Amino acid sequence: MIPHIPRSLLLFPLLFLLSSSASAPIPSSSPDLSPDPSPAGDDDGGSLLTDVSSATLNSVLDNILEIGLHPEAMSKVDVTSLGDSLGFGPKMRRHFTFEQGLVNLNHGSYGATPRIVLRRQEAWRRRMEASPDAWFRVDQYAEMDQVRAEVAEYIGGDAEDVAFVANTSGGVNAVLRSLLRGGGKVLCLNLAYQMVKNALSYIQEAFGEAVVTVEILPPFTQEGVLAAVEAALEANPDVSFAVVDHITSCPAMVLPVEQLVAMLKRKGVKVLVDGAHAIGHVPLDVSALGADFYVSNGHKWLYSPKSSAVLWASKDAQKDLYPTTISGLGKGGTPFQLQFSYLGTSDVTAYVAMGDALSFRRRIGGDAAIMAYLIALSSQGGDLLAARWKTSTLVSGDMAACAMVNVRLPPCDGNATAPRDLPWTLMEEYHTWVPTYQLVAGGDWWVRVSAQVLYID
């Protein structure tokens, strides 16, 4: 039995859809799982923004580029007008398959895959089943190579340095289990995703690798993060490997990853960047970043299907890198790509559909439009919640330049378990979910809320 939670806490998801018809509670007994009718012209290869002229879009994009993707600037933008200008908001909902009435505020976990991308994936899957030998022995490699080139260009890398993995967890584990074999020290942040901490704990127990955890505590600032890591390196000069986030999960914030990588590389430390939330979310140039490894999920913010992620490795770092599943070699490509291109019989259509996700992004206005809208919506939505609750948001400045916002929850009428149980209550009543968390044991409770292009009139 889920404990009672004050109704004031249950109503907050509806604030993100002030006038949207999608804000009605969903009956928990018989949810409507039927997809919306498919919009006409969905597959014509042109723009999906039928209500937006190219002149209007270009004018909006020029203004966005002039302002820059900074939360302070975007917080002053009229997000409703911006959405109208871009064709975003509830009109965009028809391009997704969410059940009737669902208010999805947790894109940071499972993303949002457009209807057209899912249809394209199904077409790839039908091709696989129509001629299995042709697909598994020849065709899948050609299709992956083509998409690999597109994805590599999108993230600022060379195609020969990119491999596909099912998710960030698989990519991170491949790197850690290939390179960390005991006798060294690896550095990570206390803000690391739990999967990373679990993988490092396994390596510590199995191989004796020492783990140095850097404590990053509020108030969160770029200077504070850099100072804490620098102090840890001075205290542990024998650190040889580090895992750092690009965008952390809970709390959600953009770390100064360029400065972190530069600092670590000056000390001779190999660096893996956990960019699980990055691709499609923030501008990327993995080659210029200078890390040894970079891994990112496509399903969270790129609009690609679940089980699609990319692992980039610098040329010098590839020779020691192997997947967690050792199988036969694929066809063509570099030795690095061969190791990852065939892991036994598996469905790679999610990888191939990443190209279709990139096409969808271009057809709804491109990265600048998407990122600007999400930052504006996240910033203003967070401020709205904080004002409603008389609380505050957690981070500001460049660390808040993402589509997820952290808002402190109000007191819960003496119910100490309410914040912990809130996600499950929302799931029971609204079929939606938000992560809640504490920064320190016994401290305030916070909620992470995600923005997306299909919200706000």
PDB file of N, CA and C in Angstrom, residues 286-382:
ATOM      1  N   VAL A 286      33.489  15.568 -29.816  1.00  0.00           N
ATOM      2  CA  VAL A 286      34.269  14.623 -29.020  1.00  0.00           C
ATOM      3  C   VAL A 286      35.754  14.674 -29.364  1.00  0.00           C
ATOM      4  N   SER A 287      36.087  14.966 -30.601  1.00  0.00           N
ATOM      5  CA  SER A 287      37.503  15.035 -30.970  1.00  0.00           C
ATOM      6  C   SER A 287      38.182  16.203 -30.275  1.00  0.00           C
ATOM      7  N   ALA A 288      37.522  17.354 -30.258  1.00  0.00           N
ATOM      8  CA  ALA A 288      38.108  18.533 -29.621  1.00  0.00           C
ATOM      9  C   ALA A 288      38.153  18.396 -28.109  1.00  0.00           C
ATOM     10  N   LEU A 289      37.247  17.604 -27.552  1.00  0.00           N
ATOM     11  CA  LEU A 289      37.195  17.452 -26.097  1.00  0.00           C
ATOM     12  C   LEU A 289      38.494  16.891 -25.544  1.00  0.00           C
ATOM     13  N   GLY A 290      39.096  15.946 -26.238  1.00  0.00           N
ATOM     14  CA  GLY A 290      40.400  15.429 -25.818  1.00  0.00           C
ATOM     15  C   GLY A 290      40.367  14.263 -24.859  1.00  0.00           C
ATOM     16  N   ALA A 291      39.191  13.707 -24.584  1.00  0.00           N
ATOM     17  CA  ALA A 291      39.112  12.522 -23.724  1.00  0.00           C
ATOM     18  C   ALA A 291      39.588  11.299 -24.502  1.00  0.00           C
ATOM     19  N   ASP A 292      39.789  10.208 -23.792  1.00  0.00           N
ATOM     20  CA  ASP A 292      40.175   8.953 -24.441  1.00  0.00           C
ATOM     21  C   ASP A 292      38.957   8.163 -24.903  1.00  0.00           C
ATOM     22  N   PHE A 293      37.880   8.259 -24.123  1.00  0.00           N
ATOM     23  CA  PHE A 293      36.656   7.520 -24.434  1.00  0.00           C
ATOM     24  C   PHE A 293      35.455   8.411 -24.144  1.00  0.00           C
ATOM     25  N   TYR A 294      34.422   8.255 -24.954  1.00  0.00           N
ATOM     26  CA  TYR A 294      33.177   8.990 -24.740  1.00  0.00           C
ATOM     27  C   TYR A 294      32.030   8.059 -25.128  1.00  0.00           C
ATOM     28  N   VAL A 295      31.046   7.946 -24.257  1.00  0.00           N
ATOM     29  CA  VAL A 295      29.906   7.065 -24.534  1.00  0.00           C
ATOM     30  C   VAL A 295      28.613   7.822 -24.246  1.00  0.00           C
ATOM     31  N   SER A 296      27.608   7.628 -25.106  1.00  0.00           N
ATOM     32  CA  SER A 296      26.364   8.381 -24.949  1.00  0.00           C
ATOM     33  C   SER A 296      25.176   7.587 -25.472  1.00  0.00           C
ATOM     34  N   ASN A 297      24.044   7.714 -24.786  1.00  0.00           N
ATOM     35  CA  ASN A 297      22.797   7.063 -25.187  1.00  0.00           C
ATOM     36  C   ASN A 297      22.078   7.878 -26.251  1.00  0.00           C
ATOM     37  N   GLY A 298      21.550   7.196 -27.256  1.00  0.00           N
ATOM     38  CA  GLY A 298      20.740   7.885 -28.246  1.00  0.00           C
ATOM     39  C   GLY A 298      19.281   8.005 -27.851  1.00  0.00           C
ATOM     40  N   HIS A 299      18.804   7.095 -27.002  1.00  0.00           N
ATOM     41  CA  HIS A 299      17.369   7.072 -26.719  1.00  0.00           C
ATOM     42  C   HIS A 299      16.910   8.202 -25.815  1.00  0.00           C
ATOM     43  N   LYS A 300      17.807   8.786 -25.030  1.00  0.00           N
ATOM     44  CA  LYS A 300      17.379   9.791 -24.056  1.00  0.00           C
ATOM     45  C   LYS A 300      16.961  11.100 -24.723  1.00  0.00           C
ATOM     46  N   TRP A 301      17.843  11.670 -25.553  1.00  0.00           N
ATOM     47  CA  TRP A 301      17.602  13.006 -26.088  1.00  0.00           C
ATOM     48  C   TRP A 301      17.758  13.116 -27.601  1.00  0.00           C
ATOM     49  N   LEU A 302      18.278  12.082 -28.256  1.00  0.00           N
ATOM     50  CA  LEU A 302      18.481  12.151 -29.707  1.00  0.00           C
ATOM     51  C   LEU A 302      17.229  11.749 -30.475  1.00  0.00           C
ATOM     52  N   TYR A 303      16.260  11.117 -29.795  1.00  0.00           N
ATOM     53  CA  TYR A 303      15.032  10.607 -30.396  1.00  0.00           C
ATOM     54  C   TYR A 303      15.236   9.276 -31.114  1.00  0.00           C
ATOM     55  N   SER A 304      16.305   8.573 -30.844  1.00  0.00           N
ATOM     56  CA  SER A 304      16.482   7.261 -31.464  1.00  0.00           C
ATOM     57  C   SER A 304      15.853   6.180 -30.579  1.00  0.00           C
ATOM     58  N   PRO A 305      15.674   4.963 -31.101  1.00  0.00           N
ATOM     59  CA  PRO A 305      15.020   3.912 -30.311  1.00  0.00           C
ATOM     60  C   PRO A 305      15.850   3.485 -29.099  1.00  0.00           C
ATOM     61  N   LYS A 306      15.189   2.794 -28.180  1.00  0.00           N
ATOM     62  CA  LYS A 306      15.903   2.219 -27.048  1.00  0.00           C
ATOM     63  C   LYS A 306      16.941   1.222 -27.568  1.00  0.00           C
ATOM     64  N   SER A 307      18.004   1.060 -26.794  1.00  0.00           N
ATOM     65  CA  SER A 307      19.125   0.176 -27.150  1.00  0.00           C
ATOM     66  C   SER A 307      19.927   0.726 -28.316  1.00  0.00           C
ATOM     67  N   SER A 308      20.133   2.042 -28.315  1.00  0.00           N
ATOM     68  CA  SER A 308      21.010   2.663 -29.311  1.00  0.00           C
ATOM     69  C   SER A 308      21.932   3.644 -28.599  1.00  0.00           C
ATOM     70  N   ALA A 309      23.219   3.368 -28.655  1.00  0.00           N
ATOM     71  CA  ALA A 309      24.202   4.238 -28.017  1.00  0.00           C
ATOM     72  C   ALA A 309      25.486   4.199 -28.826  1.00  0.00           C
ATOM     73  N   VAL A 310      26.343   5.187 -28.599  1.00  0.00           N
ATOM     74  CA  VAL A 310      27.609   5.252 -29.331  1.00  0.00           C
ATOM     75  C   VAL A 310      28.774   5.261 -28.347  1.00  0.00           C
ATOM     76  N   LEU A 311      29.814   4.569 -28.740  1.00  0.00           N
ATOM     77  CA  LEU A 311      31.072   4.555 -27.994  1.00  0.00           C
ATOM     78  C   LEU A 311      32.149   5.109 -28.915  1.00  0.00           C
ATOM     79  N   TRP A 312      32.719   6.235 -28.537  1.00  0.00           N
ATOM     80  CA  TRP A 312      33.827   6.835 -29.281  1.00  0.00           C
ATOM     81  C   TRP A 312      35.111   6.582 -28.506  1.00  0.00           C
ATOM     82  N   ALA A 313      36.170   6.217 -29.220  1.00  0.00           N
ATOM     83  CA  ALA A 313      37.476   5.999 -28.590  1.00  0.00           C
ATOM     84  C   ALA A 313      38.544   6.666 -29.437  1.00  0.00           C
ATOM     85  N   SER A 314      39.458   7.359 -28.788  1.00  0.00           N
ATOM     86  CA  SER A 314      40.564   7.964 -29.528  1.00  0.00           C
ATOM     87  C   SER A 314      41.391   6.857 -30.173  1.00  0.00           C
ATOM     88  N   LYS A 315      42.062   7.199 -31.240  1.00  0.00           N
ATOM     89  CA  LYS A 315      42.817   6.175 -31.980  1.00  0.00           C
ATOM     90  C   LYS A 315      43.858   5.495 -31.104  1.00  0.00           C
ATOM     91  N   ASP A 316      44.500   6.247 -30.230  1.00  0.00           N
ATOM     92  CA  ASP A 316      45.529   5.669 -29.365  1.00  0.00           C
ATOM     93  C   ASP A 316      44.945   4.715 -28.331  1.00  0.00           C
ATOM     94  N   ALA A 317      43.669   4.887 -27.995  1.00  0.00           N
ATOM     95  CA  ALA A 317      43.067   4.092 -26.919  1.00  0.00           C
ATOM     96  C   ALA A 317      42.356   2.842 -27.418  1.00  0.00           C
ATOM     97  N   GLN A 318      42.200   2.697 -28.715  1.00  0.00           N
ATOM     98  CA  GLN A 318      41.367   1.613 -29.244  1.00  0.00           C
ATOM     99  C   GLN A 318      41.996   0.231 -29.126  1.00  0.00           C
ATOM    100  N   LYS A 319      43.301   0.165 -29.136  1.00  0.00           N
ATOM    101  CA  LYS A 319      43.965  -1.148 -29.204  1.00  0.00           C
ATOM    102  C   LYS A 319      43.708  -2.002 -27.977  1.00  0.00           C
ATOM    103  N   ASP A 320      43.398  -1.387 -26.856  1.00  0.00           N
ATOM    104  CA  ASP A 320      43.193  -2.140 -25.614  1.00  0.00           C
ATOM    105  C   ASP A 320      41.723  -2.321 -25.261  1.00  0.00           C
ATOM    106  N   LEU A 321      40.834  -1.969 -26.170  1.00  0.00           N
ATOM    107  CA  LEU A 321      39.411  -1.928 -25.849  1.00  0.00           C
ATOM    108  C   LEU A 321      38.663  -3.100 -26.486  1.00  0.00           C
ATOM    109  N   TYR A 322      37.884  -3.804 -25.655  1.00  0.00           N
ATOM    110  CA  TYR A 322      37.108  -4.956 -26.120  1.00  0.00           C
ATOM    111  C   TYR A 322      35.691  -4.871 -25.555  1.00  0.00           C
ATOM    112  N   PRO A 323      34.709  -5.412 -26.266  1.00  0.00           N
ATOM    113  CA  PRO A 323      33.346  -5.444 -25.727  1.00  0.00           C
ATOM    114  C   PRO A 323      33.247  -6.433 -24.573  1.00  0.00           C
ATOM    115  N   THR A 324      32.197  -6.318 -23.796  1.00  0.00           N
ATOM    116  CA  THR A 324      32.008  -7.247 -22.679  1.00  0.00           C
ATOM    117  C   THR A 324      31.614  -8.631 -23.175  1.00  0.00           C
ATOM    118  N   THR A 325      31.054  -8.717 -24.375  1.00  0.00           N
ATOM    119  CA  THR A 325      30.759 -10.009 -25.006  1.00  0.00           C
ATOM    120  C   THR A 325      31.750 -10.236 -26.138  1.00  0.00           C
ATOM    121  N   ILE A 326      32.537 -11.281 -26.042  1.00  0.00           N
ATOM    122  CA  ILE A 326      33.495 -11.616 -27.091  1.00  0.00           C
ATOM    123  C   ILE A 326      32.854 -12.651 -28.008  1.00  0.00           C
ATOM    124  N   SER A 327      32.728 -12.312 -29.277  1.00  0.00           N
ATOM    125  CA  SER A 327      32.089 -13.210 -30.234  1.00  0.00           C
ATOM    126  C   SER A 327      32.936 -13.239 -31.500  1.00  0.00           C
ATOM    127  N   GLY A 328      32.300 -13.498 -32.644  1.00  0.00           N
ATOM    128  CA  GLY A 328      33.015 -13.441 -33.913  1.00  0.00           C
ATOM    129  C   GLY A 328      33.242 -12.003 -34.320  1.00  0.00           C
ATOM    130  N   LEU A 329      34.040 -11.809 -35.359  1.00  0.00           N
ATOM    131  CA  LEU A 329      34.283 -10.474 -35.862  1.00  0.00           C
ATOM    132  C   LEU A 329      33.269 -10.142 -36.945  1.00  0.00           C
ATOM    133  N   GLY A 330      32.947  -8.858 -37.026  1.00  0.00           N
ATOM    134  CA  GLY A 330      32.064  -8.409 -38.084  1.00  0.00           C
ATOM    135  C   GLY A 330      32.818  -8.270 -39.391  1.00  0.00           C
ATOM    136  N   LYS A 331      32.313  -7.401 -40.268  1.00  0.00           N
ATOM    137  CA  LYS A 331      32.933  -7.232 -41.578  1.00  0.00           C
ATOM    138  C   LYS A 331      33.352  -5.786 -41.766  1.00  0.00           C
ATOM    139  N   GLY A 332      34.527  -5.596 -42.400  1.00  0.00           N
ATOM    140  CA  GLY A 332      34.995  -4.261 -42.718  1.00  0.00           C
ATOM    141  C   GLY A 332      35.330  -3.462 -41.479  1.00  0.00           C
ATOM    142  N   GLY A 333      35.716  -2.213 -41.683  1.00  0.00           N
ATOM    143  CA  GLY A 333      35.973  -1.334 -40.563  1.00  0.00           C
ATOM    144  C   GLY A 333      37.323  -1.575 -39.923  1.00  0.00           C
ATOM    145  N   THR A 334      37.585  -0.825 -38.865  1.00  0.00           N
ATOM    146  CA  THR A 334      38.836  -0.927 -38.132  1.00  0.00           C
ATOM    147  C   THR A 334      38.777  -2.114 -37.179  1.00  0.00           C
ATOM    148  N   PRO A 335      39.923  -2.571 -36.668  1.00  0.00           N
ATOM    149  CA  PRO A 335      39.894  -3.646 -35.664  1.00  0.00           C
ATOM    150  C   PRO A 335      38.991  -3.309 -34.479  1.00  0.00           C
ATOM    151  N   PHE A 336      38.999  -2.058 -34.063  1.00  0.00           N
ATOM    152  CA  PHE A 336      38.133  -1.607 -32.972  1.00  0.00           C
ATOM    153  C   PHE A 336      36.667  -1.839 -33.335  1.00  0.00           C
ATOM    154  N   GLN A 337      36.267  -1.430 -34.526  1.00  0.00           N
ATOM    155  CA  GLN A 337      34.881  -1.603 -34.939  1.00  0.00           C
ATOM    156  C   GLN A 337      34.518  -3.072 -35.117  1.00  0.00           C
ATOM    157  N   LEU A 338      35.461  -3.858 -35.612  1.00  0.00           N
ATOM    158  CA  LEU A 338      35.197  -5.286 -35.803  1.00  0.00           C
ATOM    159  C   LEU A 338      34.835  -5.963 -34.491  1.00  0.00           C
ATOM    160  N   GLN A 339      35.516  -5.572 -33.413  1.00  0.00           N
ATOM    161  CA  GLN A 339      35.249  -6.185 -32.111  1.00  0.00           C
ATOM    162  C   GLN A 339      33.805  -5.942 -31.670  1.00  0.00           C
ATOM    163  N   PHE A 340      33.273  -4.748 -32.011  1.00  0.00           N
ATOM    164  CA  PHE A 340      31.956  -4.356 -31.511  1.00  0.00           C
ATOM    165  C   PHE A 340      30.832  -4.581 -32.518  1.00  0.00           C
ATOM    166  N   SER A 341      31.154  -4.897 -33.771  1.00  0.00           N
ATOM    167  CA  SER A 341      30.111  -4.925 -34.793  1.00  0.00           C
ATOM    168  C   SER A 341      29.312  -6.216 -34.799  1.00  0.00           C
ATOM    169  N   TYR A 342      29.854  -7.283 -34.218  1.00  0.00           N
ATOM    170  CA  TYR A 342      29.086  -8.531 -34.148  1.00  0.00           C
ATOM    171  C   TYR A 342      29.283  -9.162 -32.783  1.00  0.00           C
ATOM    172  N   LEU A 343      28.217  -9.133 -31.974  1.00  0.00           N
ATOM    173  CA  LEU A 343      28.264  -9.696 -30.619  1.00  0.00           C
ATOM    174  C   LEU A 343      27.342 -10.899 -30.519  1.00  0.00           C
ATOM    175  N   GLY A 344      27.297 -11.678 -31.572  1.00  0.00           N
ATOM    176  CA  GLY A 344      26.329 -12.751 -31.647  1.00  0.00           C
ATOM    177  C   GLY A 344      25.073 -12.239 -32.337  1.00  0.00           C
ATOM    178  N   THR A 345      24.126 -13.127 -32.557  1.00  0.00           N
ATOM    179  CA  THR A 345      22.895 -12.730 -33.242  1.00  0.00           C
ATOM    180  C   THR A 345      22.126 -11.730 -32.386  1.00  0.00           C
ATOM    181  N   SER A 346      21.927 -10.547 -32.912  1.00  0.00           N
ATOM    182  CA  SER A 346      21.202  -9.512 -32.179  1.00  0.00           C
ATOM    183  C   SER A 346      20.549  -8.565 -33.176  1.00  0.00           C
ATOM    184  N   ASP A 347      19.584  -7.833 -32.688  1.00  0.00           N
ATOM    185  CA  ASP A 347      18.828  -6.897 -33.517  1.00  0.00           C
ATOM    186  C   ASP A 347      19.516  -5.535 -33.476  1.00  0.00           C
ATOM    187  N   VAL A 348      20.147  -5.132 -34.570  1.00  0.00           N
ATOM    188  CA  VAL A 348      20.877  -3.860 -34.609  1.00  0.00           C
ATOM    189  C   VAL A 348      20.040  -2.752 -35.234  1.00  0.00           C
ATOM    190  N   THR A 349      18.739  -2.998 -35.429  1.00  0.00           N
ATOM    191  CA  THR A 349      17.929  -1.988 -36.108  1.00  0.00           C
ATOM    192  C   THR A 349      17.829  -0.689 -35.315  1.00  0.00           C
ATOM    193  N   ALA A 350      17.982  -0.747 -33.998  1.00  0.00           N
ATOM    194  CA  ALA A 350      17.985   0.492 -33.214  1.00  0.00           C
ATOM    195  C   ALA A 350      19.184   1.355 -33.588  1.00  0.00           C
ATOM    196  N   TYR A 351      20.329   0.726 -33.837  1.00  0.00           N
ATOM    197  CA  TYR A 351      21.501   1.482 -34.286  1.00  0.00           C
ATOM    198  C   TYR A 351      21.226   2.133 -35.639  1.00  0.00           C
ATOM    199  N   VAL A 352      20.713   1.334 -36.569  1.00  0.00           N
ATOM    200  CA  VAL A 352      20.479   1.839 -37.921  1.00  0.00           C
ATOM    201  C   VAL A 352      19.472   2.989 -37.899  1.00  0.00           C
ATOM    202  N   ALA A 353      18.483   2.911 -37.006  1.00  0.00           N
ATOM    203  CA  ALA A 353      17.454   3.948 -36.927  1.00  0.00           C
ATOM    204  C   ALA A 353      17.970   5.240 -36.307  1.00  0.00           C
ATOM    205  N   MET A 354      19.198   5.257 -35.802  1.00  0.00           N
ATOM    206  CA  MET A 354      19.758   6.520 -35.325  1.00  0.00           C
ATOM    207  C   MET A 354      19.860   7.517 -36.478  1.00  0.00           C
ATOM    208  N   GLY A 355      20.085   7.025 -37.676  1.00  0.00           N
ATOM    209  CA  GLY A 355      20.087   7.913 -38.835  1.00  0.00           C
ATOM    210  C   GLY A 355      18.721   8.531 -39.067  1.00  0.00           C
ATOM    211  N   ASP A 356      17.675   7.769 -38.836  1.00  0.00           N
ATOM    212  CA  ASP A 356      16.318   8.285 -38.978  1.00  0.00           C
ATOM    213  C   ASP A 356      16.007   9.311 -37.890  1.00  0.00           C
ATOM    214  N   ALA A 357      16.572   9.117 -36.700  1.00  0.00           N
ATOM    215  CA  ALA A 357      16.401  10.104 -35.630  1.00  0.00           C
ATOM    216  C   ALA A 357      17.071  11.423 -36.004  1.00  0.00           C
ATOM    217  N   LEU A 358      18.257  11.353 -36.581  1.00  0.00           N
ATOM    218  CA  LEU A 358      18.938  12.571 -37.024  1.00  0.00           C
ATOM    219  C   LEU A 358      18.118  13.284 -38.095  1.00  0.00           C
ATOM    220  N   SER A 359      17.512  12.517 -38.983  1.00  0.00           N
ATOM    221  CA  SER A 359      16.655  13.100 -40.012  1.00  0.00           C
ATOM    222  C   SER A 359      15.455  13.800 -39.385  1.00  0.00           C
ATOM    223  N   PHE A 360      14.841  13.167 -38.398  1.00  0.00           N
ATOM    224  CA  PHE A 360      13.706  13.776 -37.708  1.00  0.00           C
ATOM    225  C   PHE A 360      14.111  15.103 -37.082  1.00  0.00           C
ATOM    226  N   ARG A 361      15.261  15.154 -36.458  1.00  0.00           N
ATOM    227  CA  ARG A 361      15.720  16.390 -35.819  1.00  0.00           C
ATOM    228  C   ARG A 361      15.851  17.506 -36.856  1.00  0.00           C
ATOM    229  N   ARG A 362      16.421  17.189 -37.990  1.00  0.00           N
ATOM    230  CA  ARG A 362      16.573  18.213 -39.031  1.00  0.00           C
ATOM    231  C   ARG A 362      15.207  18.700 -39.506  1.00  0.00           C
ATOM    232  N   ARG A 363      14.270  17.781 -39.608  1.00  0.00           N
ATOM    233  CA  ARG A 363      12.963  18.109 -40.172  1.00  0.00           C
ATOM    234  C   ARG A 363      12.071  18.895 -39.220  1.00  0.00           C
ATOM    235  N   ILE A 364      12.391  18.923 -37.935  1.00  0.00           N
ATOM    236  CA  ILE A 364      11.596  19.750 -37.018  1.00  0.00           C
ATOM    237  C   ILE A 364      12.321  21.040 -36.647  1.00  0.00           C
ATOM    238  N   GLY A 365      13.407  21.341 -37.344  1.00  0.00           N
ATOM    239  CA  GLY A 365      14.052  22.633 -37.112  1.00  0.00           C
ATOM    240  C   GLY A 365      15.508  22.577 -36.751  1.00  0.00           C
ATOM    241  N   GLY A 366      16.012  21.405 -36.347  1.00  0.00           N
ATOM    242  CA  GLY A 366      17.431  21.268 -36.065  1.00  0.00           C
ATOM    243  C   GLY A 366      17.799  21.471 -34.608  1.00  0.00           C
ATOM    244  N   ASP A 367      19.070  21.233 -34.321  1.00  0.00           N
ATOM    245  CA  ASP A 367      19.554  21.223 -32.942  1.00  0.00           C
ATOM    246  C   ASP A 367      19.360  22.544 -32.216  1.00  0.00           C
ATOM    247  N   ALA A 368      19.671  23.655 -32.873  1.00  0.00           N
ATOM    248  CA  ALA A 368      19.585  24.948 -32.191  1.00  0.00           C
ATOM    249  C   ALA A 368      18.166  25.201 -31.707  1.00  0.00           C
ATOM    250  N   ALA A 369      17.184  24.914 -32.554  1.00  0.00           N
ATOM    251  CA  ALA A 369      15.791  25.120 -32.172  1.00  0.00           C
ATOM    252  C   ALA A 369      15.392  24.200 -31.029  1.00  0.00           C
ATOM    253  N   ILE A 370      15.736  22.927 -31.145  1.00  0.00           N
ATOM    254  CA  ILE A 370      15.364  21.955 -30.114  1.00  0.00           C
ATOM    255  C   ILE A 370      16.005  22.311 -28.780  1.00  0.00           C
ATOM    256  N   MET A 371      17.317  22.542 -28.789  1.00  0.00           N
ATOM    257  CA  MET A 371      18.029  22.802 -27.541  1.00  0.00           C
ATOM    258  C   MET A 371      17.567  24.093 -26.888  1.00  0.00           C
ATOM    259  N   ALA A 372      17.326  25.134 -27.695  1.00  0.00           N
ATOM    260  CA  ALA A 372      16.864  26.400 -27.125  1.00  0.00           C
ATOM    261  C   ALA A 372      15.509  26.233 -26.450  1.00  0.00           C
ATOM    262  N   TYR A 373      14.602  25.548 -27.106  1.00  0.00           N
ATOM    263  CA  TYR A 373      13.270  25.361 -26.536  1.00  0.00           C
ATOM    264  C   TYR A 373      13.329  24.553 -25.246  1.00  0.00           C
ATOM    265  N   LEU A 374      14.128  23.491 -25.240  1.00  0.00           N
ATOM    266  CA  LEU A 374      14.205  22.645 -24.051  1.00  0.00           C
ATOM    267  C   LEU A 374      14.822  23.391 -22.878  1.00  0.00           C
ATOM    268  N   ILE A 375      15.866  24.178 -23.136  1.00  0.00           N
ATOM    269  CA  ILE A 375      16.484  24.937 -22.046  1.00  0.00           C
ATOM    270  C   ILE A 375      15.512  25.984 -21.517  1.00  0.00           C
ATOM    271  N   ALA A 376      14.816  26.683 -22.420  1.00  0.00           N
ATOM    272  CA  ALA A 376      13.852  27.690 -21.984  1.00  0.00           C
ATOM    273  C   ALA A 376      12.729  27.056 -21.177  1.00  0.00           C
ATOM    274  N   LEU A 377      12.199  25.945 -21.667  1.00  0.00           N
ATOM    275  CA  LEU A 377      11.096  25.272 -20.975  1.00  0.00           C
ATOM    276  C   LEU A 377      11.545  24.723 -19.631  1.00  0.00           C
ATOM    277  N   SER A 378      12.721  24.132 -19.589  1.00  0.00           N
ATOM    278  CA  SER A 378      13.238  23.590 -18.336  1.00  0.00           C
ATOM    279  C   SER A 378      13.461  24.697 -17.316  1.00  0.00           C
ATOM    280  N   SER A 379      14.103  25.780 -17.745  1.00  0.00           N
ATOM    281  CA  SER A 379      14.401  26.884 -16.835  1.00  0.00           C
ATOM    282  C   SER A 379      13.125  27.516 -16.295  1.00  0.00           C
ATOM    283  N   GLN A 380      12.192  27.828 -17.192  1.00  0.00           N
ATOM    284  CA  GLN A 380      10.973  28.504 -16.761  1.00  0.00           C
ATOM    285  C   GLN A 380      10.025  27.561 -16.026  1.00  0.00           C
ATOM    286  N   GLY A 381      10.015  26.298 -16.437  1.00  0.00           N
ATOM    287  CA  GLY A 381       9.201  25.331 -15.705  1.00  0.00           C
ATOM    288  C   GLY A 381       9.701  25.133 -14.290  1.00  0.00           C
ATOM    289  N   GLY A 382      11.036  25.079 -14.124  1.00  0.00           N
ATOM    290  CA  GLY A 382      11.609  24.955 -12.788  1.00  0.00           C
ATOM    291  C   GLY A 382      11.285  26.150 -11.917  1.00  0.00           C
TER     292      GLY A 382
END
